[in-house]
Amino acid sequence: GIHKNVLVFDFKSLYPSIIRTFNIDPVALIESKSLTEPQIIPGFRGGSFSRDKSILSSMLDTLWKARDKAKQSNDKVLSNAIKIIMNSFYGVLGSAGCRFYDTKLASSITMRGHWVLNESKDWFHKNGLKVIYGDTDSVFVSLEDSEYSFDEAKVLEAKLNKWWQQKIDTEFGITSKLEMEFETHYSPFFMPTIRGAEAGSKKRYAGKLHLNDGSTKIIFKGLESVRSDWTELAKNFQKTLFELIFSEQPCYKFVEDTIAKLNSGALNGHCIYQKRIRQDLSSYVKTTPPQIRAARQANERYGREIYKKGSVIKYVISVNGPYEVNDANDSNQPALDYEHYISKQLFPIAESILHTTQRKVLSLFEKQLSLI
């Protein structure tokens, strides 16, 4: 649903920092076999690691300092390149093609990451805050019904990092190199639910991002407006709809006008799908996706193989089914199936957010589809 204020906290290079903190390393794994319990750091799936000997930790320490220096110099390209190299340390340890591959290594990184995020979630809950979502290395925290305001994000960041230093030292006797950073403030923030459930869907959300200069910008993650396989009709509709809802403006007239314009043909140019053909056209036997139907018909219409594996096709859904569009002045193009665009493009976007905010607006779709 919608949350008024959400803070996003992100662990800085989580997997590399776990490797550095818990000394997860092929050499340390082998060395630990000859050591007693006080001399090792426990891992997962039977893995344990020497406290002293390792190769990766010192290499990552060097790269960590180099990345910090690149950030200070505002060298984004170098900073990102170093970040990729650091993350590749985990990647190769989890690859069966690596000579150092061992499930104890990769699992001790990923499962420790889960532990870190869950412990962080519990810390926020104990401090009167609600965690509404967690990603690979991020925690989304709602400020509703808490004693904190959004301008205390840095205070929470400092408190959590201090808590982690104390926890790692107490439980493992080692120095924490975990570093949680306040990243983003969204107000408001929206996450759709999985169809037929109350839980939110992964990596799909939208929020009004508040920038340091006082400006705002709406961010979409995984929703229709950022997906290449949705029409401009859907993308423009979603952007405007969310702008209205986030500004607490009524949506009824906008939705009503959009449906009316669509039915009048004024939005035909925004109803085009664009997809890449992934396989040979002949390989689609059991099912025939709309882009494949449109491609086959187009090849037949033109009398030659214009569309094949790797081609990008633009098409619309007409009353006769999918139809390839290559010429805006094509007099043979059949009328569009507006029911399809209303039910498959506009309604899912509207229903995902309006059912919790302005449910009355959804009656426009019920009325329209019943008329059709």
Short mmCIF file of C-alpha atoms in Angstrom, two decimals:
data_model
loop_
_atom_site.label_atom_id
_atom_site.label_comp_id
_atom_site.label_asym_id
_atom_site.label_seq_id
_atom_site.Cartn_x
_atom_site.Cartn_y
_atom_site.Cartn_z
CA GLY A 1 0.00 0.00 0.00
CA ILE A 2 0.93 3.66 0.40
CA HIS A 3 3.23 4.91 3.17
CA LYS A 4 3.68 8.60 3.97
CA ASN A 5 7.39 8.53 4.81
CA VAL A 6 9.87 5.78 3.98
CA LEU A 7 13.62 5.81 4.54
CA VAL A 8 15.88 3.45 2.60
CA PHE A 9 19.07 2.26 4.29
CA ASP A 10 21.65 0.47 2.20
CA PHE A 11 24.64 -1.61 3.29
CA LYS A 12 27.70 -0.29 1.50
CA SER A 13 29.06 -3.18 -0.63
CA LEU A 14 27.43 -5.75 1.64
CA TYR A 15 29.04 -8.96 0.32
CA PRO A 16 32.60 -7.54 0.17
CA SER A 17 32.15 -6.11 3.69
CA ILE A 18 31.00 -9.54 4.93
CA ILE A 19 34.10 -11.15 3.40
CA ARG A 20 36.27 -8.52 5.14
CA THR A 21 34.50 -8.78 8.50
CA PHE A 22 34.17 -12.57 8.78
CA ASN A 23 37.40 -13.41 6.90
CA ILE A 24 35.60 -15.58 4.35
CA ASP A 25 38.44 -16.84 2.20
CA PRO A 26 39.67 -20.15 0.64
CA VAL A 27 42.91 -20.04 2.64
CA ALA A 28 41.11 -19.21 5.89
CA LEU A 29 38.68 -22.09 5.24
CA ILE A 30 41.54 -24.61 4.90
CA GLU A 31 43.52 -23.19 7.83
CA SER A 32 40.51 -23.40 10.16
CA LYS A 33 40.53 -27.21 9.96
CA SER A 34 43.63 -27.40 12.15
CA LEU A 35 42.48 -24.72 14.64
CA THR A 36 40.46 -24.88 17.85
CA GLU A 37 37.09 -23.18 18.27
CA PRO A 38 38.38 -19.94 19.88
CA GLN A 39 40.72 -19.47 16.90
CA ILE A 40 38.04 -19.64 14.21
CA ILE A 41 35.12 -17.52 12.95
CA PRO A 42 32.00 -19.63 12.31
CA GLY A 43 30.42 -19.66 8.87
CA PHE A 44 27.52 -21.62 7.38
CA ARG A 45 26.97 -25.13 5.99
CA GLY A 46 29.83 -26.46 8.10
CA GLY A 47 32.29 -23.75 7.07
CA SER A 48 34.58 -21.94 9.49
CA PHE A 49 37.45 -19.53 8.95
CA SER A 50 40.81 -18.69 10.48
CA ARG A 51 40.93 -15.36 12.26
CA ASP A 52 44.40 -14.55 10.96
CA LYS A 53 45.28 -16.02 7.58
CA SER A 54 43.54 -14.90 4.38
CA ILE A 55 44.13 -13.36 0.98
CA LEU A 56 40.83 -11.80 -0.04
CA SER A 57 40.32 -9.59 3.02
CA SER A 58 43.54 -7.62 2.50
CA MET A 59 42.85 -7.31 -1.25
CA LEU A 60 39.37 -5.97 -0.52
CA ASP A 61 40.74 -3.56 2.07
CA THR A 62 42.95 -2.08 -0.65
CA LEU A 63 40.09 -1.89 -3.15
CA TRP A 64 37.78 -0.39 -0.51
CA LYS A 65 40.20 2.50 0.09
CA ALA A 66 40.64 2.99 -3.66
CA ARG A 67 36.88 3.22 -4.15
CA ASP A 68 36.51 5.73 -1.32
CA LYS A 69 39.23 7.83 -2.97
CA ALA A 70 37.46 7.61 -6.33
CA LYS A 71 34.20 8.71 -4.70
CA GLN A 72 35.92 11.70 -3.07
CA SER A 73 37.28 12.67 -6.50
CA ASN A 74 33.78 12.25 -7.97
CA ASP A 75 35.17 9.71 -10.42
CA LYS A 76 31.97 7.70 -10.91
CA VAL A 77 33.38 5.47 -13.63
CA LEU A 78 36.35 4.33 -11.53
CA SER A 79 34.18 3.96 -8.43
CA ASN A 80 31.73 1.72 -10.30
CA ALA A 81 34.55 -0.32 -11.87
CA ILE A 82 36.04 -1.01 -8.44
CA LYS A 83 32.60 -1.89 -7.08
CA ILE A 84 32.15 -4.49 -9.85
CA ILE A 85 35.59 -5.99 -9.12
CA MET A 86 34.80 -6.19 -5.39
CA ASN A 87 31.48 -7.91 -6.01
CA SER A 88 33.15 -10.37 -8.39
CA PHE A 89 35.02 -11.84 -5.40
CA TYR A 90 31.73 -13.36 -4.23
CA GLY A 91 30.69 -14.20 -7.80
CA VAL A 92 33.69 -16.42 -8.55
CA LEU A 93 33.54 -18.17 -5.18
CA GLY A 94 29.97 -19.17 -6.03
CA SER A 95 30.85 -20.41 -9.51
CA ALA A 96 31.60 -24.09 -10.08
CA GLY A 97 34.11 -23.04 -12.74
CA CYS A 98 36.34 -21.36 -10.15
CA ARG A 99 39.23 -23.44 -8.79
CA PHE A 100 38.45 -22.15 -5.28
CA TYR A 101 34.74 -23.02 -5.51
CA ASP A 102 33.25 -24.38 -2.31
CA THR A 103 29.61 -24.13 -1.22
CA LYS A 104 30.85 -23.29 2.29
CA LEU A 105 32.39 -20.08 0.93
CA ALA A 106 29.44 -18.80 -1.12
CA SER A 107 26.86 -19.87 1.49
CA SER A 108 28.81 -18.22 4.29
CA ILE A 109 28.52 -14.96 2.36
CA THR A 110 24.87 -15.12 1.23
CA MET A 111 23.51 -16.64 4.44
CA ARG A 112 25.47 -14.16 6.52
CA GLY A 113 23.89 -11.45 4.36
CA HIS A 114 20.42 -12.76 5.21
CA TRP A 115 21.38 -12.79 8.88
CA VAL A 116 22.64 -9.21 8.71
CA LEU A 117 19.44 -7.96 7.08
CA ASN A 118 17.17 -9.84 9.49
CA GLU A 119 19.11 -8.61 12.51
CA SER A 120 18.90 -5.06 11.14
CA LYS A 121 15.15 -5.47 10.67
CA ASP A 122 14.79 -6.60 14.29
CA TRP A 123 16.84 -3.58 15.43
CA PHE A 124 14.52 -1.18 13.62
CA HIS A 125 11.45 -2.91 15.08
CA LYS A 126 12.87 -2.68 18.61
CA ASN A 127 13.39 1.04 18.02
CA GLY A 128 9.74 1.56 17.15
CA LEU A 129 10.11 1.54 13.37
CA LYS A 130 8.48 -0.76 10.85
CA VAL A 131 10.45 -2.45 8.09
CA ILE A 132 8.12 -2.81 5.09
CA TYR A 133 10.54 -4.26 2.55
CA GLY A 134 14.04 -5.66 2.24
CA ASP A 135 16.19 -6.14 -0.83
CA THR A 136 19.57 -7.87 -1.28
CA ASP A 137 21.38 -5.18 0.70
CA SER A 138 18.69 -2.60 1.53
CA VAL A 139 16.06 -2.05 4.21
CA PHE A 140 12.96 0.10 3.61
CA VAL A 141 11.72 1.63 6.87
CA SER A 142 8.34 3.30 7.40
CA LEU A 143 8.28 6.22 9.86
CA GLU A 144 4.54 5.97 10.50
CA ASP A 145 3.60 5.73 14.21
CA SER A 146 7.24 6.23 15.25
CA GLU A 147 8.99 8.95 17.25
CA TYR A 148 11.41 9.65 14.39
CA SER A 149 11.13 12.14 11.53
CA PHE A 150 12.80 11.94 8.13
CA ASP A 151 15.48 14.49 9.08
CA GLU A 152 16.78 12.04 11.72
CA ALA A 153 17.85 9.49 9.11
CA LYS A 154 21.54 10.13 9.76
CA VAL A 155 20.96 9.67 13.49
CA LEU A 156 19.47 6.24 12.82
CA GLU A 157 22.36 5.42 10.48
CA ALA A 158 24.93 6.25 13.20
CA LYS A 159 23.00 4.32 15.88
CA LEU A 160 22.70 1.19 13.75
CA ASN A 161 26.37 1.19 12.74
CA LYS A 162 27.43 1.59 16.38
CA TRP A 163 25.10 -1.27 17.36
CA TRP A 164 26.63 -3.50 14.69
CA GLN A 165 30.17 -2.74 15.91
CA GLN A 166 29.20 -3.74 19.44
CA LYS A 167 27.27 -6.84 18.34
CA ILE A 168 30.04 -8.21 16.12
CA ASP A 169 32.64 -7.58 18.81
CA THR A 170 30.53 -9.22 21.55
CA GLU A 171 29.41 -12.29 19.57
CA PHE A 172 32.51 -12.97 17.48
CA GLY A 173 35.37 -10.98 18.98
CA ILE A 174 36.14 -9.31 15.65
CA THR A 175 35.90 -5.79 14.23
CA SER A 176 32.81 -5.01 12.16
CA LYS A 177 33.44 -3.61 8.71
CA LEU A 178 29.74 -3.46 7.94
CA GLU A 179 28.62 0.03 7.00
CA MET A 180 24.98 0.99 6.71
CA GLU A 181 24.21 4.22 4.86
CA PHE A 182 21.03 6.29 4.64
CA GLU A 183 20.30 6.37 0.93
CA THR A 184 16.85 7.68 0.07
CA HIS A 185 13.78 9.42 1.48
CA TYR A 186 10.46 8.68 -0.23
CA SER A 187 7.32 10.61 0.63
CA PRO A 188 4.95 9.06 -0.24
CA PHE A 189 5.95 5.50 -1.16
CA PHE A 190 3.81 2.84 -2.82
CA MET A 191 4.26 -0.91 -3.17
CA PRO A 192 1.65 -3.02 -4.97
CA THR A 193 0.58 -6.34 -3.53
CA ILE A 194 0.95 -9.72 -5.17
CA ARG A 195 -2.36 -10.58 -6.83
CA GLY A 196 -4.63 -12.37 -4.41
CA ALA A 197 -2.33 -11.76 -1.41
CA GLU A 198 -1.53 -9.10 1.16
CA ALA A 199 2.24 -9.31 0.71
CA GLY A 200 4.09 -6.81 -1.45
CA SER A 201 5.67 -7.87 -4.73
CA LYS A 202 9.46 -8.00 -5.00
CA LYS A 203 11.42 -5.23 -6.73
CA ARG A 204 8.25 -3.35 -7.69
CA TYR A 205 7.48 0.01 -6.15
CA ALA A 206 7.11 3.73 -6.79
CA GLY A 207 7.88 6.70 -4.64
CA LYS A 208 8.34 10.46 -4.64
CA LEU A 209 12.05 10.90 -4.07
CA HIS A 210 13.09 13.95 -2.03
CA LEU A 211 16.48 15.28 -3.16
CA ASN A 212 19.00 17.31 -1.18
CA ASP A 213 18.26 20.50 -3.13
CA GLY A 214 14.61 20.37 -2.06
CA SER A 215 13.28 19.11 -5.40
CA THR A 216 11.29 15.91 -5.86
CA LYS A 217 11.07 13.25 -8.53
CA ILE A 218 8.86 10.18 -8.89
CA ILE A 219 10.85 6.94 -9.16
CA PHE A 220 9.37 3.76 -10.64
CA LYS A 221 11.01 0.39 -10.00
CA GLY A 222 9.82 -2.68 -11.89
CA LEU A 223 6.44 -1.13 -12.72
CA GLU A 224 4.86 -0.71 -16.13
CA SER A 225 6.30 2.75 -16.84
CA VAL A 226 9.86 1.39 -16.92
CA ARG A 227 9.17 -1.83 -18.81
CA SER A 228 9.98 -1.92 -22.51
CA ASP A 229 7.14 -4.35 -23.31
CA TRP A 230 4.34 -1.98 -22.24
CA THR A 231 2.78 0.66 -24.47
CA GLU A 232 3.30 4.41 -24.23
CA LEU A 233 -0.40 4.55 -23.37
CA ALA A 234 0.21 2.54 -20.18
CA LYS A 235 3.44 4.34 -19.28
CA ASN A 236 2.00 7.84 -19.63
CA PHE A 237 -1.17 6.80 -17.81
CA GLN A 238 0.77 5.40 -14.87
CA LYS A 239 3.07 8.41 -14.53
CA THR A 240 0.24 10.92 -14.50
CA LEU A 241 -1.96 8.78 -12.25
CA PHE A 242 0.79 8.44 -9.64
CA GLU A 243 1.59 12.15 -9.80
CA LEU A 244 -2.04 12.91 -8.98
CA ILE A 245 -2.26 10.34 -6.17
CA PHE A 246 1.06 11.35 -4.60
CA SER A 247 -0.14 14.98 -4.68
CA GLU A 248 -3.46 13.86 -3.10
CA GLN A 249 -5.44 15.07 -6.13
CA PRO A 250 -8.65 13.47 -7.44
CA CYS A 251 -8.17 11.06 -10.35
CA TYR A 252 -11.71 10.51 -11.58
CA LYS A 253 -11.69 13.08 -14.41
CA PHE A 254 -8.20 12.09 -15.62
CA VAL A 255 -9.16 8.41 -15.87
CA GLU A 256 -12.52 9.27 -17.46
CA ASP A 257 -10.83 11.53 -20.04
CA THR A 258 -8.16 8.93 -20.85
CA ILE A 259 -10.75 6.23 -21.55
CA ALA A 260 -12.78 8.66 -23.69
CA LYS A 261 -9.73 9.72 -25.72
CA LEU A 262 -8.73 6.09 -26.21
CA ASN A 263 -12.17 5.13 -27.50
CA SER A 264 -12.21 8.15 -29.84
CA GLY A 265 -8.98 7.04 -31.51
CA ALA A 266 -7.01 10.07 -30.27
CA LEU A 267 -4.46 7.82 -28.53
CA ASN A 268 -3.95 5.26 -31.30
CA GLY A 269 -0.35 6.33 -31.75
CA HIS A 270 0.37 5.44 -28.10
CA CYS A 271 -1.05 1.90 -28.37
CA ILE A 272 1.95 0.30 -30.06
CA TYR A 273 3.76 -2.65 -28.47
CA GLN A 274 7.41 -3.27 -29.20
CA LYS A 275 9.10 -6.62 -28.61
CA ARG A 276 12.16 -8.51 -29.73
CA ILE A 277 11.66 -11.93 -31.34
CA ARG A 278 13.75 -14.32 -29.25
CA GLN A 279 13.47 -17.54 -31.27
CA ASP A 280 12.93 -18.67 -34.85
CA LEU A 281 9.31 -18.10 -35.86
CA SER A 282 8.94 -21.78 -36.71
CA SER A 283 9.83 -22.81 -33.14
CA TYR A 284 6.57 -21.40 -31.75
CA VAL A 285 4.24 -24.39 -31.98
CA LYS A 286 2.37 -24.98 -28.72
CA THR A 287 1.73 -21.30 -28.06
CA THR A 288 1.90 -18.31 -30.35
CA PRO A 289 2.56 -14.98 -28.58
CA PRO A 290 0.97 -11.90 -30.18
CA GLN A 291 4.28 -10.57 -31.52
CA ILE A 292 4.87 -13.87 -33.33
CA ARG A 293 1.40 -13.82 -34.89
CA ALA A 294 1.98 -10.26 -36.03
CA ALA A 295 5.42 -11.18 -37.45
CA ARG A 296 4.13 -14.18 -39.39
CA GLN A 297 1.26 -12.18 -40.86
CA ALA A 298 3.62 -9.32 -41.79
CA ASN A 299 6.06 -11.66 -43.55
CA GLU A 300 3.18 -13.13 -45.50
CA ARG A 301 1.80 -9.68 -46.31
CA TYR A 302 5.13 -8.36 -47.58
CA GLY A 303 6.01 -11.58 -49.35
CA ARG A 304 9.44 -11.85 -47.79
CA GLU A 305 11.07 -12.58 -44.42
CA ILE A 306 11.27 -9.17 -42.79
CA TYR A 307 10.89 -10.50 -39.25
CA LYS A 308 12.99 -13.34 -37.85
CA LYS A 309 14.96 -14.26 -34.72
CA GLY A 310 16.52 -11.11 -33.28
CA SER A 311 14.17 -8.69 -35.05
CA VAL A 312 12.25 -6.03 -33.16
CA ILE A 313 8.61 -5.79 -34.14
CA LYS A 314 6.09 -3.05 -33.47
CA TYR A 315 2.46 -4.10 -33.41
CA VAL A 316 -0.99 -3.22 -32.11
CA ILE A 317 -3.88 -5.35 -30.94
CA SER A 318 -6.70 -4.89 -33.43
CA VAL A 319 -10.22 -6.27 -33.48
CA ASN A 320 -8.77 -9.00 -35.73
CA GLY A 321 -5.85 -9.76 -33.41
CA PRO A 322 -2.18 -8.63 -33.43
CA TYR A 323 -1.22 -6.48 -36.41
CA GLU A 324 2.29 -5.28 -37.35
CA VAL A 325 2.65 -1.51 -37.74
CA ASN A 326 5.44 -0.12 -39.89
CA ASP A 327 3.66 2.70 -41.64
CA ALA A 328 1.49 5.23 -39.81
CA ASN A 329 -0.51 5.74 -43.03
CA ASP A 330 -1.32 2.06 -43.54
CA SER A 331 -4.88 2.19 -44.86
CA ASN A 332 -5.29 -1.56 -44.37
CA GLN A 333 -4.74 -1.45 -40.60
CA PRO A 334 -7.90 -2.75 -38.86
CA ALA A 335 -9.56 -0.87 -36.01
CA LEU A 336 -7.92 -1.22 -32.62
CA ASP A 337 -9.40 -3.42 -29.92
CA TYR A 338 -9.98 -0.74 -27.29
CA GLU A 339 -11.41 -3.28 -24.85
CA HIS A 340 -7.99 -4.96 -24.82
CA TYR A 341 -6.19 -1.71 -24.01
CA ILE A 342 -8.67 -0.76 -21.30
CA SER A 343 -8.66 -4.17 -19.60
CA LYS A 344 -5.02 -5.19 -20.16
CA GLN A 345 -3.14 -1.88 -20.07
CA LEU A 346 -5.08 0.74 -18.12
CA PHE A 347 -7.10 -1.26 -15.60
CA PRO A 348 -4.21 -3.27 -14.01
CA ILE A 349 -2.31 -0.03 -13.36
CA ALA A 350 -5.35 1.75 -11.93
CA GLU A 351 -6.51 -1.22 -9.85
CA SER A 352 -3.12 -1.72 -8.18
CA ILE A 353 -3.19 1.67 -6.47
CA LEU A 354 -6.75 3.01 -6.64
CA HIS A 355 -8.33 0.13 -4.73
CA THR A 356 -6.68 1.50 -1.56
CA THR A 357 -6.94 5.23 -2.32
CA GLN A 358 -9.80 6.20 -4.64
CA ARG A 359 -11.79 3.02 -5.15
CA LYS A 360 -14.72 4.91 -6.65
CA VAL A 361 -12.64 5.66 -9.76
CA LEU A 362 -12.51 1.94 -10.60
CA SER A 363 -16.24 2.05 -11.31
CA LEU A 364 -15.31 3.79 -14.58
CA PHE A 365 -13.67 0.59 -15.77
CA GLU A 366 -16.57 -1.59 -14.63
CA LYS A 367 -18.98 0.67 -16.49
CA GLN A 368 -16.83 0.84 -19.62
CA LEU A 369 -16.19 -2.91 -19.87
CA SER A 370 -19.84 -3.72 -19.25
CA LEU A 371 -20.80 -1.38 -22.14
CA ILE A 372 -18.28 -3.05 -24.45
#
